PDB file of N, CA and C in Angstrom:
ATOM      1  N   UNK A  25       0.037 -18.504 -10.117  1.00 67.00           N
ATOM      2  CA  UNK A  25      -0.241 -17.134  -9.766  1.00 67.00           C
ATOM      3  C   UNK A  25       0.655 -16.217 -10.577  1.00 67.00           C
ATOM      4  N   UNK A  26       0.358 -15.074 -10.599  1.00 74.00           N
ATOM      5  CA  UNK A  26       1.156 -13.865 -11.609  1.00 74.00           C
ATOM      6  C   UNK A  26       1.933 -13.279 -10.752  1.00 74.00           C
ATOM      7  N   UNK A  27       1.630 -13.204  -9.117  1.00 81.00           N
ATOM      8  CA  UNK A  27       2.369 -12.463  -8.696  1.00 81.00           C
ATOM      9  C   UNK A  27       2.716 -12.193  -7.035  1.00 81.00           C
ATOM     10  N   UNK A  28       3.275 -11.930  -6.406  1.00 82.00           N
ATOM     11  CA  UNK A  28       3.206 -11.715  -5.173  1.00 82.00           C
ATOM     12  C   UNK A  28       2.908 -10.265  -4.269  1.00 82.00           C
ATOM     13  N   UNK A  29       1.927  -9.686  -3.273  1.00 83.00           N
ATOM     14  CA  UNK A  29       2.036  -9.068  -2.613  1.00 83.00           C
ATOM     15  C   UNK A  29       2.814  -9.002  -1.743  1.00 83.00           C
ATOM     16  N   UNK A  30       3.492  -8.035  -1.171  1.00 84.00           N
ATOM     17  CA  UNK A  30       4.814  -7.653  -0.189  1.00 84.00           C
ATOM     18  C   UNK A  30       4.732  -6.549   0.661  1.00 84.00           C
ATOM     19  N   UNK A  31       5.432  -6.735   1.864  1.00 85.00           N
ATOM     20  CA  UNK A  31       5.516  -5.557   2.625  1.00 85.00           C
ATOM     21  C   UNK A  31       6.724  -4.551   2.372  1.00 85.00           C
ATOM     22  N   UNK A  32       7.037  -3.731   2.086  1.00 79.00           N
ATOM     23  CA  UNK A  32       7.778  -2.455   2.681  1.00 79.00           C
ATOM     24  C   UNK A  32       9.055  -3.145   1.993  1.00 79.00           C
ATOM     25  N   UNK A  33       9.399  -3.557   0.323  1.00 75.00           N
ATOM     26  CA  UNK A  33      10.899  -3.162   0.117  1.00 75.00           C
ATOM     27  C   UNK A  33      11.066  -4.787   0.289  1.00 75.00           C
ATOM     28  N   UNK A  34      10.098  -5.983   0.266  1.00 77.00           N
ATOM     29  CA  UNK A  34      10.506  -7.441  -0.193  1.00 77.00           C
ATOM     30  C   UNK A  34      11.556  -7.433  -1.304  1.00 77.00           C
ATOM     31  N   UNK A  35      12.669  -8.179  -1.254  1.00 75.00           N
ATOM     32  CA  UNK A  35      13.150  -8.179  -2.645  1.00 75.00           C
ATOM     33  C   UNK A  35      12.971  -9.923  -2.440  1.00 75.00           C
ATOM     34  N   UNK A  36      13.345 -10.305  -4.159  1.00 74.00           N
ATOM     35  CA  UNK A  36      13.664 -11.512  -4.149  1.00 74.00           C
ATOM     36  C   UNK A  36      15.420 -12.253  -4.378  1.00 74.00           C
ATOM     37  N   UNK A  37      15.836 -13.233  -4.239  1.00 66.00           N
ATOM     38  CA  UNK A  37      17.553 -13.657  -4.594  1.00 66.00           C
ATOM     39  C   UNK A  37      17.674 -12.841  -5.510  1.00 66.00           C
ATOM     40  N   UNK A  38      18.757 -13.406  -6.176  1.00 70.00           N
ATOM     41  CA  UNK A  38      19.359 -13.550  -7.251  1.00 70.00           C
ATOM     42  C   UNK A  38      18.625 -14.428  -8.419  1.00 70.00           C
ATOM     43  N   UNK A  39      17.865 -15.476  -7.993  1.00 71.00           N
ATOM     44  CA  UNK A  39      17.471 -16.820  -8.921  1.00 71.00           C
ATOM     45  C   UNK A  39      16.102 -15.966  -9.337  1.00 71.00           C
ATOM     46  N   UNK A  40      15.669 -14.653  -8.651  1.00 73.00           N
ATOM     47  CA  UNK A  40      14.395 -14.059  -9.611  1.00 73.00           C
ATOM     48  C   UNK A  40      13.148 -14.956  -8.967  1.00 73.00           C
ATOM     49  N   UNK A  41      12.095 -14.660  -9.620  1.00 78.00           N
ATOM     50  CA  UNK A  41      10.942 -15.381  -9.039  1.00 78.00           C
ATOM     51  C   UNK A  41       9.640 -14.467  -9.247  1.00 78.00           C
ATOM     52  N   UNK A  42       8.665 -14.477  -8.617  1.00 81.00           N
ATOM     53  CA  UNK A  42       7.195 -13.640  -9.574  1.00 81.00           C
ATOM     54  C   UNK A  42       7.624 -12.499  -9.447  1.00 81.00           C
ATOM     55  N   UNK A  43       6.607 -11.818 -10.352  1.00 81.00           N
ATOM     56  CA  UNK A  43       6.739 -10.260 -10.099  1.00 81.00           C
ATOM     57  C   UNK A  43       5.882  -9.811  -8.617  1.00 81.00           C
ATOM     58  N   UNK A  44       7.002  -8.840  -7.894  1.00 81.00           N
ATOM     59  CA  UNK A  44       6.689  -8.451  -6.490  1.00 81.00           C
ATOM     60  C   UNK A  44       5.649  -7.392  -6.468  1.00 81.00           C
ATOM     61  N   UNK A  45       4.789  -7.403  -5.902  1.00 81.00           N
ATOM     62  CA  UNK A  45       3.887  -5.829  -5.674  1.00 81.00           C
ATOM     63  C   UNK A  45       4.212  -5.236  -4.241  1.00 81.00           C
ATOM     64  N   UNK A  46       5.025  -4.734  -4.291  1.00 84.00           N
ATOM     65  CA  UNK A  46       5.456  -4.121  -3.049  1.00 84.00           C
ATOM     66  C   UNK A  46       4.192  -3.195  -2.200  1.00 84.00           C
ATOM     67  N   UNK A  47       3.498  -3.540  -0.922  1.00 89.00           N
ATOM     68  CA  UNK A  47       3.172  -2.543  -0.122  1.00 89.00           C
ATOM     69  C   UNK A  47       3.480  -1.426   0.557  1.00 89.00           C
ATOM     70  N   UNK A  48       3.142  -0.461   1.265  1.00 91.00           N
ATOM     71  CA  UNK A  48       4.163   0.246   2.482  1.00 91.00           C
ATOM     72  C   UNK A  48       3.227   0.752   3.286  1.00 91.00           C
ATOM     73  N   UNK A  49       1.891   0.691   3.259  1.00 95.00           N
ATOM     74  CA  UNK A  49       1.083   1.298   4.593  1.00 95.00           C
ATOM     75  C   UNK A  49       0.189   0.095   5.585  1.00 95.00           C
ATOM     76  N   UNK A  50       0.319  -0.595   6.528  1.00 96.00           N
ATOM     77  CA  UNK A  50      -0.596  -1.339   6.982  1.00 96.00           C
ATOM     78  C   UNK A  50      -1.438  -0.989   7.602  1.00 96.00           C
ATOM     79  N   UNK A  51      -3.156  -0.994   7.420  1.00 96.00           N
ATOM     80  CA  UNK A  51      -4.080   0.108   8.271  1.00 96.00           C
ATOM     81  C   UNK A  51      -4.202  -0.774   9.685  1.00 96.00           C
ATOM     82  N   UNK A  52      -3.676  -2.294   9.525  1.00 95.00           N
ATOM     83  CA  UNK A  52      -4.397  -2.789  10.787  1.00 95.00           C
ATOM     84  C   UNK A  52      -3.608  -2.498  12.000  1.00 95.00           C
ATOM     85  N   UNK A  53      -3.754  -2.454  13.368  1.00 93.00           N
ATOM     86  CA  UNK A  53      -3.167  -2.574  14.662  1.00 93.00           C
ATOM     87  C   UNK A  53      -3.202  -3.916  15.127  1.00 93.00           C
ATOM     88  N   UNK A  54      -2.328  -4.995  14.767  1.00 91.00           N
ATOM     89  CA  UNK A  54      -2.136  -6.682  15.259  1.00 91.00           C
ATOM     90  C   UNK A  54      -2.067  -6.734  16.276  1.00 91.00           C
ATOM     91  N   UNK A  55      -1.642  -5.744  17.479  1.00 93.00           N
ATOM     92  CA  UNK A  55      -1.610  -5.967  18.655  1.00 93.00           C
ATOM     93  C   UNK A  55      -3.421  -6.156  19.838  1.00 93.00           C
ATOM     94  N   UNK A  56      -3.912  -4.738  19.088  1.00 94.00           N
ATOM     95  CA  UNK A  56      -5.565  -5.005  19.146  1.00 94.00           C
ATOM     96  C   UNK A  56      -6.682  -5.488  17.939  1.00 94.00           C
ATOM     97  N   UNK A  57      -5.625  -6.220  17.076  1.00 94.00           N
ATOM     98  CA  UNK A  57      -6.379  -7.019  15.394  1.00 94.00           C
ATOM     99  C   UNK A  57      -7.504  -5.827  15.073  1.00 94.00           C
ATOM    100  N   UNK A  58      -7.347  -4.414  15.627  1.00 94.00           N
ATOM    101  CA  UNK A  58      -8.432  -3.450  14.823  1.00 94.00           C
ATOM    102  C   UNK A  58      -7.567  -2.894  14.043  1.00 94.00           C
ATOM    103  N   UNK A  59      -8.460  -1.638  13.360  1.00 95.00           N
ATOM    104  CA  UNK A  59      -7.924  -1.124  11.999  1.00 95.00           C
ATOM    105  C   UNK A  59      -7.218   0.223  13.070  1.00 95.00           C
ATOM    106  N   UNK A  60      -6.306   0.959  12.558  1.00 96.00           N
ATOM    107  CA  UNK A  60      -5.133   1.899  13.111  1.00 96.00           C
ATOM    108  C   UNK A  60      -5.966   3.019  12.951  1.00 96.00           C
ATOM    109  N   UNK A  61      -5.671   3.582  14.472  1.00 97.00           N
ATOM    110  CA  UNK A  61      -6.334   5.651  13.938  1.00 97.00           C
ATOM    111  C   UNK A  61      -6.055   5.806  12.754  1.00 97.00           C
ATOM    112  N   UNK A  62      -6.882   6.545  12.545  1.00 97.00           N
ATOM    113  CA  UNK A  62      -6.943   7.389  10.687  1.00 97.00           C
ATOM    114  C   UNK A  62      -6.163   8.545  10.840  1.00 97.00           C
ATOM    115  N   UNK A  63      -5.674   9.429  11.982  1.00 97.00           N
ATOM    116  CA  UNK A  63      -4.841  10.484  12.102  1.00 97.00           C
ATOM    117  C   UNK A  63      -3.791   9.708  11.973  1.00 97.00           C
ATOM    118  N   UNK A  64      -2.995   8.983  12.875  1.00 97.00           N
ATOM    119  CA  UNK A  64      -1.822   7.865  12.660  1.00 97.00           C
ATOM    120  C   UNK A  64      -1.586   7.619  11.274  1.00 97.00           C
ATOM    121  N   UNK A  65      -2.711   7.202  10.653  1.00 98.00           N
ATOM    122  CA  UNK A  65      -2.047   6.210   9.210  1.00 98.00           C
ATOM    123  C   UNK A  65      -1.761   7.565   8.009  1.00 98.00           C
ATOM    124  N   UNK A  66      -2.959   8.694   8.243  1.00 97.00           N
ATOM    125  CA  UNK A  66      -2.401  10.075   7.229  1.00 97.00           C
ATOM    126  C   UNK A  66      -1.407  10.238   7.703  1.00 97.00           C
ATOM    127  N   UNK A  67      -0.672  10.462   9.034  1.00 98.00           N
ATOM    128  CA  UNK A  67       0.598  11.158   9.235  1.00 98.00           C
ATOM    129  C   UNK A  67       1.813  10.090   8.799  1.00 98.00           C
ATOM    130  N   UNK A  68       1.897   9.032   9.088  1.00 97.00           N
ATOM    131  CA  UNK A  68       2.414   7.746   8.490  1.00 97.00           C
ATOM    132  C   UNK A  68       2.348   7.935   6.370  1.00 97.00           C
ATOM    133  N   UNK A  69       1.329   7.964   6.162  1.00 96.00           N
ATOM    134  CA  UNK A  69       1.313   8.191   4.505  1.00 96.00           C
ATOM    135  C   UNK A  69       2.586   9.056   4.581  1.00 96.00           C
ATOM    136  N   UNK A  70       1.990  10.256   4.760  1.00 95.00           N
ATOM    137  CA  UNK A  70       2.589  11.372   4.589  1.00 95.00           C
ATOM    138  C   UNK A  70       4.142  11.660   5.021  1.00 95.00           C
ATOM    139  N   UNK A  71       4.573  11.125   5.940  1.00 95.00           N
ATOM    140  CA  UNK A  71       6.026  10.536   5.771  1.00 95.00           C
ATOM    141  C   UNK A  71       6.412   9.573   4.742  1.00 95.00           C
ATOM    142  N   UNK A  72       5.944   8.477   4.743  1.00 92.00           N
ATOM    143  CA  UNK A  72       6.673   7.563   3.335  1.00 92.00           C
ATOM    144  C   UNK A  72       6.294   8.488   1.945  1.00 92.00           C
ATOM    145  N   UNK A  73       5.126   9.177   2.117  1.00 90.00           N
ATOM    146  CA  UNK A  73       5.281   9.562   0.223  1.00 90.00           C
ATOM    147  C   UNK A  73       6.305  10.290   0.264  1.00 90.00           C
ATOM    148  N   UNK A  74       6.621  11.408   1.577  1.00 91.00           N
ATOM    149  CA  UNK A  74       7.978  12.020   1.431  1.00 91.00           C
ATOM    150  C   UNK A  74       9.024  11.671   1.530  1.00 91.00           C
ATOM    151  N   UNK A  75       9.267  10.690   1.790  1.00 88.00           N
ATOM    152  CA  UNK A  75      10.593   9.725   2.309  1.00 88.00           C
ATOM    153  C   UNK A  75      10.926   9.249   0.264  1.00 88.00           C
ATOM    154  N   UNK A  76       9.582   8.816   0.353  1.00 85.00           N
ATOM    155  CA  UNK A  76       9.535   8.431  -1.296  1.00 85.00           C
ATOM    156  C   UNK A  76      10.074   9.222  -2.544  1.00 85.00           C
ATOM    157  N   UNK A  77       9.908  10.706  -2.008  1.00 84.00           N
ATOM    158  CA  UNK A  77      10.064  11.847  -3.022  1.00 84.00           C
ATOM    159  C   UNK A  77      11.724  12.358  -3.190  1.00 84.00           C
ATOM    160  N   UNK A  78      12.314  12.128  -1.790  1.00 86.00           N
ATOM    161  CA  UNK A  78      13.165  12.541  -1.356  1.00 86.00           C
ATOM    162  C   UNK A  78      14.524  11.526  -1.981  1.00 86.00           C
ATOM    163  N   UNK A  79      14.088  10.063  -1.388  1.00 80.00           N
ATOM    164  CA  UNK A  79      15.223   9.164  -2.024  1.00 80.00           C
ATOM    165  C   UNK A  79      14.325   8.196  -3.036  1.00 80.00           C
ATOM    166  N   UNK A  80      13.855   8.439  -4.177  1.00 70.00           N
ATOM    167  CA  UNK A  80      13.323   6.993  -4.216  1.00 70.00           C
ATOM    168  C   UNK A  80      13.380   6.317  -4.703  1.00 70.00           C
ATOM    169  N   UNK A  81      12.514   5.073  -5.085  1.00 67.00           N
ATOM    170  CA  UNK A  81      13.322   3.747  -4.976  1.00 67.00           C
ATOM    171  C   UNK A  81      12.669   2.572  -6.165  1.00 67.00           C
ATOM    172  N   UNK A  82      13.361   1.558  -6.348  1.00 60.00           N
ATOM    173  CA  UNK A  82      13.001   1.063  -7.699  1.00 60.00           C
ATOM    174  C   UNK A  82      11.696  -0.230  -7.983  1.00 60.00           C
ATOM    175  N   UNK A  83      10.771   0.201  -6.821  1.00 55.00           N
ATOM    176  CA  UNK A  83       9.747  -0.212  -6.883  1.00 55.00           C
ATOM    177  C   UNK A  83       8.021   0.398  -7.726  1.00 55.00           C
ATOM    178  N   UNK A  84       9.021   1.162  -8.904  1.00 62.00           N
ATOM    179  CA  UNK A  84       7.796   2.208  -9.495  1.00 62.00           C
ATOM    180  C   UNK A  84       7.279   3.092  -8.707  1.00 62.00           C
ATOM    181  N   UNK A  85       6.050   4.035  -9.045  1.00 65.00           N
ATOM    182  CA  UNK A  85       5.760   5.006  -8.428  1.00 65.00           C
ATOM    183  C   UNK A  85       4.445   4.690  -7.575  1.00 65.00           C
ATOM    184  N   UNK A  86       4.092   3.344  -8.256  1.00 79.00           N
ATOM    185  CA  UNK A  86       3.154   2.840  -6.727  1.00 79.00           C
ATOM    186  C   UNK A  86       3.297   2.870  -5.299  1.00 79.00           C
ATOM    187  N   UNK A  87       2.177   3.319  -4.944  1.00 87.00           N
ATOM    188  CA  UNK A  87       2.578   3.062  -2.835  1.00 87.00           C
ATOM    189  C   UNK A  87       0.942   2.587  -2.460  1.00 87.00           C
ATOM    190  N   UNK A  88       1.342   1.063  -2.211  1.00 90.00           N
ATOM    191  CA  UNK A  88       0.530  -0.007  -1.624  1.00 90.00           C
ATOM    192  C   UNK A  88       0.299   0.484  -0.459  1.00 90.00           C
ATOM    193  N   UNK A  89      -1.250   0.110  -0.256  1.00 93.00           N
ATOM    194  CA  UNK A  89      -1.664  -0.238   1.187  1.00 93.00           C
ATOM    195  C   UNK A  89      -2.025  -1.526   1.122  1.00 93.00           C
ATOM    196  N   UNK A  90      -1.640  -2.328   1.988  1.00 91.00           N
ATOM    197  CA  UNK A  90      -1.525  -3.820   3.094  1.00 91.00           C
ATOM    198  C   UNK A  90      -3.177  -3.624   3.304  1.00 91.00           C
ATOM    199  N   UNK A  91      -3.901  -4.702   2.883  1.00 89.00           N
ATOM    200  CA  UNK A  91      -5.286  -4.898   3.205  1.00 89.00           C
ATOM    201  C   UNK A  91      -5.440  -6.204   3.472  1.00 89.00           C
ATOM    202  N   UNK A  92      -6.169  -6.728   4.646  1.00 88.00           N
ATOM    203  CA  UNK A  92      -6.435  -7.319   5.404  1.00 88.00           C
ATOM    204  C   UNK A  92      -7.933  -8.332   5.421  1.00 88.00           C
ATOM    205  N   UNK A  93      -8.507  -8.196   4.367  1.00 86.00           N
ATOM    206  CA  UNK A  93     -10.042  -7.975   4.078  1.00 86.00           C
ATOM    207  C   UNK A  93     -11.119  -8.658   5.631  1.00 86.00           C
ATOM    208  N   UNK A  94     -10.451  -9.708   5.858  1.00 90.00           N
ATOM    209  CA  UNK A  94     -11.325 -10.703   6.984  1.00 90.00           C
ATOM    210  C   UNK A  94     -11.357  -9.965   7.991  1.00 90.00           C
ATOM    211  N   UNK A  95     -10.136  -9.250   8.321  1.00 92.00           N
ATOM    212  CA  UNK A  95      -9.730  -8.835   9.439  1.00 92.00           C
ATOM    213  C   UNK A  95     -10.284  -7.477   9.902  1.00 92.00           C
ATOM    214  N   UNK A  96     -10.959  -6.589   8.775  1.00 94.00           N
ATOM    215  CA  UNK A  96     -10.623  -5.512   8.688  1.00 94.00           C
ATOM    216  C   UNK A  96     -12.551  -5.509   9.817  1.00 94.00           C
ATOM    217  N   UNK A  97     -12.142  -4.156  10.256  1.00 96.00           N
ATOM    218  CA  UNK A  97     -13.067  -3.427  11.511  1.00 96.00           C
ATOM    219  C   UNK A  97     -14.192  -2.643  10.952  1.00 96.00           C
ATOM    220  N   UNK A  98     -14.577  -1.893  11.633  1.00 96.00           N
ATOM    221  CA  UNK A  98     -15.526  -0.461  11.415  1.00 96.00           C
ATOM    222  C   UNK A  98     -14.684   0.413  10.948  1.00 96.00           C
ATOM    223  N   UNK A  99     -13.531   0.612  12.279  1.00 95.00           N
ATOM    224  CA  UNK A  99     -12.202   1.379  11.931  1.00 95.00           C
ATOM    225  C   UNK A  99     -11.467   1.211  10.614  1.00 95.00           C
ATOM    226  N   UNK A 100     -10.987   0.121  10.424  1.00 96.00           N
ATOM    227  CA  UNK A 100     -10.425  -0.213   8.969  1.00 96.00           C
ATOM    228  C   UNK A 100     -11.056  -0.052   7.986  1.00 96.00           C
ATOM    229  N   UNK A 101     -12.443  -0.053   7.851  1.00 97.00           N
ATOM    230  CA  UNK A 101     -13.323   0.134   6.518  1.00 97.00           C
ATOM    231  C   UNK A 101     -13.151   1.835   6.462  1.00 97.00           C
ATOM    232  N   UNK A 102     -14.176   2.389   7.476  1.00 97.00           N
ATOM    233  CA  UNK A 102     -14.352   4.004   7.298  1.00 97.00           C
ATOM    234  C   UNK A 102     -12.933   4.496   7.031  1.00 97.00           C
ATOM    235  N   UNK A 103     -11.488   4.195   7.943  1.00 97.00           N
ATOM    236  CA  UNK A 103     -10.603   4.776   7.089  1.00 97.00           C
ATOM    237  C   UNK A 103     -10.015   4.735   5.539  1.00 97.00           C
ATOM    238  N   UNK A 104     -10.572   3.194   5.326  1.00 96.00           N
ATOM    239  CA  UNK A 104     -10.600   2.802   3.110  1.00 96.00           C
ATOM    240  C   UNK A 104     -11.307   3.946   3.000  1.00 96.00           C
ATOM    241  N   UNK A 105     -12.423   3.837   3.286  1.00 97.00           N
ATOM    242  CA  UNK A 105     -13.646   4.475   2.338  1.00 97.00           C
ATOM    243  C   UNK A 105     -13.391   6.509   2.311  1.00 97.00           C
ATOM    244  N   UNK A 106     -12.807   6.742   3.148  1.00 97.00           N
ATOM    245  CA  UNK A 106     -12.232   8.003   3.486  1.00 97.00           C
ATOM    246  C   UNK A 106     -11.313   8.692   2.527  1.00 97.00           C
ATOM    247  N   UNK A 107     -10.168   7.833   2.852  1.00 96.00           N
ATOM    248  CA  UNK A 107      -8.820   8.202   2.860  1.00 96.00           C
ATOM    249  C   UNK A 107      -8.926   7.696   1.047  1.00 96.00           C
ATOM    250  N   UNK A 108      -9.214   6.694   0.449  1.00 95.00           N
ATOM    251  CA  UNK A 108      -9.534   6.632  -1.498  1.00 95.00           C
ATOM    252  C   UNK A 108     -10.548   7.530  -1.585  1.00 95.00           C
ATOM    253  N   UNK A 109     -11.218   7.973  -1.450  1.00 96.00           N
ATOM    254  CA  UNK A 109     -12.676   8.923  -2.070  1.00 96.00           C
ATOM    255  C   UNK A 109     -11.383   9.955  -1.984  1.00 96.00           C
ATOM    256  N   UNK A 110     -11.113  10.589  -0.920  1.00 95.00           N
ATOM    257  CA  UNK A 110     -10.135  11.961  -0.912  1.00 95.00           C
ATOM    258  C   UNK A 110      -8.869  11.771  -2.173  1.00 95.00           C
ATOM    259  N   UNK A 111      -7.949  10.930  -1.873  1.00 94.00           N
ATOM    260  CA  UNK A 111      -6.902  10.635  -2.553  1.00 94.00           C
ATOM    261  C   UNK A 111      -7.221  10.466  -4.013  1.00 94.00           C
ATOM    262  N   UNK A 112      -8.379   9.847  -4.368  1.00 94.00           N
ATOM    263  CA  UNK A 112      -8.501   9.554  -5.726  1.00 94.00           C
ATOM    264  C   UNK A 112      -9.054  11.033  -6.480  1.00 94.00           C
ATOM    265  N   UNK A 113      -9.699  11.873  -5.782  1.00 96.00           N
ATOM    266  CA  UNK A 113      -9.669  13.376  -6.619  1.00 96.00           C
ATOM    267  C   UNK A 113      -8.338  13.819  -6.565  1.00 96.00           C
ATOM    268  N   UNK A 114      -7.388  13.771  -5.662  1.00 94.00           N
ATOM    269  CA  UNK A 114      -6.012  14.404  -6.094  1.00 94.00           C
ATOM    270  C   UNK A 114      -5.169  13.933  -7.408  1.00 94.00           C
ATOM    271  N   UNK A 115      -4.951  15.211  -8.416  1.00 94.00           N
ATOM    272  CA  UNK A 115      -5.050  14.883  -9.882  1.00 94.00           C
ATOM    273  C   UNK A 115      -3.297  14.213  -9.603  1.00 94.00           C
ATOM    274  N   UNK A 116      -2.660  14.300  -8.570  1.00 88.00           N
ATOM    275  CA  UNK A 116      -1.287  13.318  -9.062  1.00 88.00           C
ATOM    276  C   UNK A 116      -1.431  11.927  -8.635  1.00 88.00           C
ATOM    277  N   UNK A 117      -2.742  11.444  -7.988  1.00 90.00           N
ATOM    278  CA  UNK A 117      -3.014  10.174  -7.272  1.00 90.00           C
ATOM    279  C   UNK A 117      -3.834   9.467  -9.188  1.00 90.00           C
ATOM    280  N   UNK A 118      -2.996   8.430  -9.086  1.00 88.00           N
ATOM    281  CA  UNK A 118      -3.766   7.690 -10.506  1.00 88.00           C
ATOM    282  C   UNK A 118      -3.838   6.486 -10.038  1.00 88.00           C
ATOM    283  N   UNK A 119      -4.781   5.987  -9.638  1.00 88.00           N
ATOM    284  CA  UNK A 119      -5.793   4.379  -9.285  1.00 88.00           C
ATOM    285  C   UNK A 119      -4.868   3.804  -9.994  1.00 88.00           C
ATOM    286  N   UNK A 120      -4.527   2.212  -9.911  1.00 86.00           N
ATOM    287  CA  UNK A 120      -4.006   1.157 -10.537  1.00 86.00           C
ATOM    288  C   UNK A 120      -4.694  -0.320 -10.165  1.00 86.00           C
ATOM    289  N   UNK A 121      -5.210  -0.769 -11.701  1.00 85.00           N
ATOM    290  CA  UNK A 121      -5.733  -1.852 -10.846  1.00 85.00           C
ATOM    291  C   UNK A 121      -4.300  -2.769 -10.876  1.00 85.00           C
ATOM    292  N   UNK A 122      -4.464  -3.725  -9.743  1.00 79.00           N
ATOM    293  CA  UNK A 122      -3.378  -4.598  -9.189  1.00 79.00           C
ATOM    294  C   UNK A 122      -2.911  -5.715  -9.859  1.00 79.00           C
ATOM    295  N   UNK A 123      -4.255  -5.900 -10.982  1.00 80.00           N
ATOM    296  CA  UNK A 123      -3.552  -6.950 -12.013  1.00 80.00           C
ATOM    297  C   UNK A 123      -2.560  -6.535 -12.742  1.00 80.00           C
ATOM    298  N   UNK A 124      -2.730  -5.226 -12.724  1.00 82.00           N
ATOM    299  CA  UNK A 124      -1.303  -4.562 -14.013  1.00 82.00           C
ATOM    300  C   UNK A 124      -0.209  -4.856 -13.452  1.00 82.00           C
ATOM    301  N   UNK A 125      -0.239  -4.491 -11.693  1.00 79.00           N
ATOM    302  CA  UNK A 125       1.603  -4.324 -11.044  1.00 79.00           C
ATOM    303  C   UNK A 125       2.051  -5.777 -11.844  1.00 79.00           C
ATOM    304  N   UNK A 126       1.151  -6.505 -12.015  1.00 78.00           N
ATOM    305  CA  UNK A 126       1.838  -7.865 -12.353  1.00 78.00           C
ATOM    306  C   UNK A 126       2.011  -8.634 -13.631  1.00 78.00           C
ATOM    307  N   UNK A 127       1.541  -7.519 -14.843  1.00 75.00           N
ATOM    308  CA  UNK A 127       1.361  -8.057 -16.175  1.00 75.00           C
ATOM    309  C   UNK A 127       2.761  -7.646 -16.660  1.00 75.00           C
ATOM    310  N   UNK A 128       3.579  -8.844 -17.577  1.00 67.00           N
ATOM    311  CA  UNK A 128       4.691  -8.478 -18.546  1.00 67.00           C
ATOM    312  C   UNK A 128       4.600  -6.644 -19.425  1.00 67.00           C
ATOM    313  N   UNK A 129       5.649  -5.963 -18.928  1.00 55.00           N
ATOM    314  CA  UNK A 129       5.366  -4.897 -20.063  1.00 55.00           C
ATOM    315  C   UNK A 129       5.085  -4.180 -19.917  1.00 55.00           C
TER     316      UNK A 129
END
């Protein structure tokens, strides 16, 4: 594999190991395995991108969302399909496909 997905600030030792793709938003609710209010997860964004702006940190300027695919609901889809259609017209939001977080260079 090229690489690993991560939650929220994984690091690895000292001894190094794949390149990390750090996440920080999870849409699902594990306690009821559905996908999380969509008011919840914007107000949630919207703290970490500012948390992000404020101190941030040496995981590039990516901010992962945690996707679930098997798992994911009615709830979990309509908030994808929402929350990227909006975000991806905002001209400082730039798409990344996920093979890059993990290519040399």
């Amino acid at each position: 594999f090229e690489g690993l997905s991560c939650f929220r600030g994984y690091a690895l030792g000292q001894a190094g190991g794949p390149r990390l793709g750090n996440t920080h938003l999870d849409i699902m609710d594990w306690g009821s395995r559905t996908g999380r209010q969509p008011d919840d997860l914007v107000a949630q964004t919207c703290r970490l991108l500012a948390a992000k702006r404020v101190s941030p940190v040496s995981d590039g300027d990516a901010f992962g969302i945690l996707l679930h695919h098997r798992d994911h609901d009615a709830m979990a889809w309509g908030f994808l399909d929402g929350f990227l259609a909006r975000a991806t017209r905002h001209p400082a939001v730039l798409p990344t496909d996920p093979r890059a977080l993990f290519r040399d260079g």
